[in-house]
Amino acid sequence: MTKILMVCLGNICRSPLAEGILKSKVFDFKTTVDSAGTGGYHIGEKPDMRSIKIAKKNNIDITDQSARKFVIEDFDKFDFIYAMDNSNYEDIIGLARNENDKLKVKLILNEVFPDENLDVPDPYSGGDYGFKNVYKMLDEACEIIAKKINKNG
Ligand code: 4NP
């Protein structure tokens, strides 16, 4: 019964991809995966076309997603909150009410490179290559997360 939340800034580029990729790798129907943004600029919008495109190329459909903002109640609803970069991480930690909330927040690339605190770079202002790169990083991280979930339920 693992509940995972992927968080970036806008919830239109990186975290929708992370949500879609992880969902495609997890086979336990009791696991839930969602995504949110620390900023509210794109609430209600579909993922960025470039994220939709790179996901589709990898046989993942993320077109049914709609951007929402991270809320305090997410600390109660989710077991693991994966931030895409250090800025997202600090923003979420800043909203934590207690130590237990803080312990749920992790940098997603620390799954691949433990303790290195690396960012999934924000691809919003760049071109398609940035999205390809982001996809690759998230695919690796989600593979590791999914293996743990598929093993432990
Ligand atoms: P995301 O990318 O955080 O990966 O969804 C961004 C999307 C929008 C903006 C920044 C980053 N923005 O400033 O509108």
XYZ file of C-alpha atoms and ligand atoms in Angstrom:
167
model
C 0.000 0.000 0.000
C 2.752 2.469 -0.913
C 1.633 5.975 -1.802
C 4.083 8.074 -3.765
C 3.948 11.728 -4.747
C 6.272 13.217 -7.389
C 6.846 16.969 -7.035
C 8.420 19.611 -9.293
C 7.775 23.332 -9.739
C 5.044 23.559 -12.355
C 3.695 19.977 -12.375
C 3.702 20.099 -16.165
C 7.184 18.863 -17.214
C 9.157 16.643 -14.812
C 6.742 15.304 -12.184
C 4.037 14.242 -14.689
C 6.733 12.220 -16.459
C 7.901 10.731 -13.157
C 4.288 9.814 -12.324
C 3.690 8.191 -15.712
C 6.983 6.313 -15.751
C 6.601 4.932 -12.218
C 2.986 3.873 -12.879
C 4.190 1.944 -15.928
C 6.703 -0.012 -13.832
C 4.633 -0.841 -10.746
C 2.486 -3.948 -10.808
C 0.957 -3.751 -7.337
C -2.571 -2.376 -7.813
C -2.593 -1.060 -4.238
C 0.269 1.335 -4.953
C -0.776 4.860 -5.820
C 1.322 7.414 -7.677
C 0.407 11.080 -8.056
C 2.227 14.336 -8.836
C 2.017 17.990 -7.841
C 3.875 21.295 -8.214
C 5.216 23.645 -5.562
C 4.086 26.573 -7.745
C 0.541 27.284 -8.864
C 1.152 28.828 -12.299
C -0.195 25.923 -14.321
C -3.044 24.556 -12.185
C -5.525 22.539 -14.266
C -3.245 22.323 -17.298
C -2.273 19.153 -19.124
C 1.434 18.219 -19.141
C 3.729 20.182 -21.464
C 3.543 18.901 -25.068
C 7.241 18.013 -24.937
C 6.656 15.739 -21.908
C 3.615 14.190 -23.595
C 5.722 13.563 -26.708
C 8.708 11.898 -25.005
C 6.355 9.774 -22.866
C 4.418 8.670 -25.966
C 7.663 7.724 -27.685
C 8.207 5.347 -24.758
C 4.637 3.985 -24.893
C 3.420 5.932 -21.858
C 0.280 8.073 -22.013
C 0.269 11.037 -19.608
C -2.425 13.076 -21.373
C -5.040 12.434 -18.669
C -2.982 14.263 -16.029
C -3.842 17.738 -14.837
C -1.533 20.055 -12.852
C -2.234 20.744 -9.200
C -0.395 22.482 -6.403
C 1.226 20.666 -3.492
C -0.883 21.026 -0.329
C -0.077 20.382 3.354
C -2.517 17.433 3.408
C -0.209 15.655 0.957
C 2.053 14.947 3.935
C -0.802 12.866 5.406
C -1.809 11.179 2.144
C 1.604 10.024 0.920
C 4.397 7.803 2.284
C 7.146 9.113 0.015
C 7.373 12.565 -1.532
C 10.007 12.740 -4.265
C 11.304 16.212 -5.150
C 12.804 16.649 -8.620
C 15.390 19.248 -7.547
C 16.879 20.917 -4.491
C 14.685 23.976 -4.823
C 11.521 21.828 -4.832
C 12.953 19.918 -1.872
C 13.510 23.093 0.162
C 10.041 24.396 -0.690
C 8.369 21.181 0.484
C 10.517 20.950 3.624
C 9.521 24.547 4.374
C 5.878 23.431 4.540
C 6.526 20.430 6.800
C 4.760 20.565 10.173
C 7.020 18.142 11.993
C 9.932 15.724 11.700
C 7.699 12.947 10.405
C 6.620 15.121 7.446
C 10.258 15.960 6.694
C 11.313 12.314 6.702
C 8.922 11.589 3.820
C 10.652 14.051 1.483
C 13.481 12.781 -0.723
C 15.386 13.932 -3.783
C 14.479 11.512 -6.552
C 18.006 11.238 -8.007
C 19.358 10.107 -4.635
C 17.753 6.770 -5.558
C 20.330 6.482 -8.347
C 23.213 8.459 -6.826
C 22.797 8.150 -3.040
C 23.647 11.265 -1.001
C 24.805 13.238 -4.056
C 21.768 15.533 -3.946
C 21.632 15.967 -7.718
C 18.853 17.850 -9.544
C 16.658 16.673 -12.384
C 17.238 19.856 -14.423
C 14.229 22.034 -15.199
C 13.648 21.505 -18.963
C 10.869 24.113 -19.319
C 12.858 26.842 -21.071
C 14.981 24.520 -23.207
C 14.416 22.312 -26.204
C 13.509 18.668 -26.800
C 16.952 17.439 -25.787
C 16.331 18.540 -22.193
C 13.199 16.432 -22.083
C 14.996 13.400 -23.477
C 17.640 13.809 -20.791
C 15.018 14.243 -18.054
C 13.195 11.146 -19.285
C 16.363 9.070 -19.055
C 17.135 10.223 -15.510
C 13.580 9.624 -14.317
C 13.428 6.235 -16.000
C 16.512 5.112 -14.062
C 15.242 6.478 -10.752
C 11.754 5.001 -11.219
C 13.209 1.608 -12.112
C 14.894 1.509 -8.694
C 11.806 2.779 -6.850
C 9.571 0.272 -8.679
C 11.866 -2.651 -7.851
C 11.516 -1.857 -4.144
C 7.741 -1.524 -4.398
C 7.293 -4.658 -6.495
C 9.329 -6.586 -3.940
C 7.784 -5.208 -0.749
C 4.234 -4.370 -1.864
P 8.345 21.544 -14.147
O 8.831 22.655 -15.195
O 8.624 22.127 -12.772
O 9.202 20.374 -14.448
O 6.893 21.315 -14.410
C 8.407 23.983 -15.125
C 7.195 24.336 -15.655
C 6.799 25.672 -15.624
C 7.611 26.625 -15.058
C 8.821 26.260 -14.514
C 9.225 24.936 -14.551
N 7.220 27.995 -15.053
O 7.979 28.829 -14.568
O 6.111 28.309 -15.498
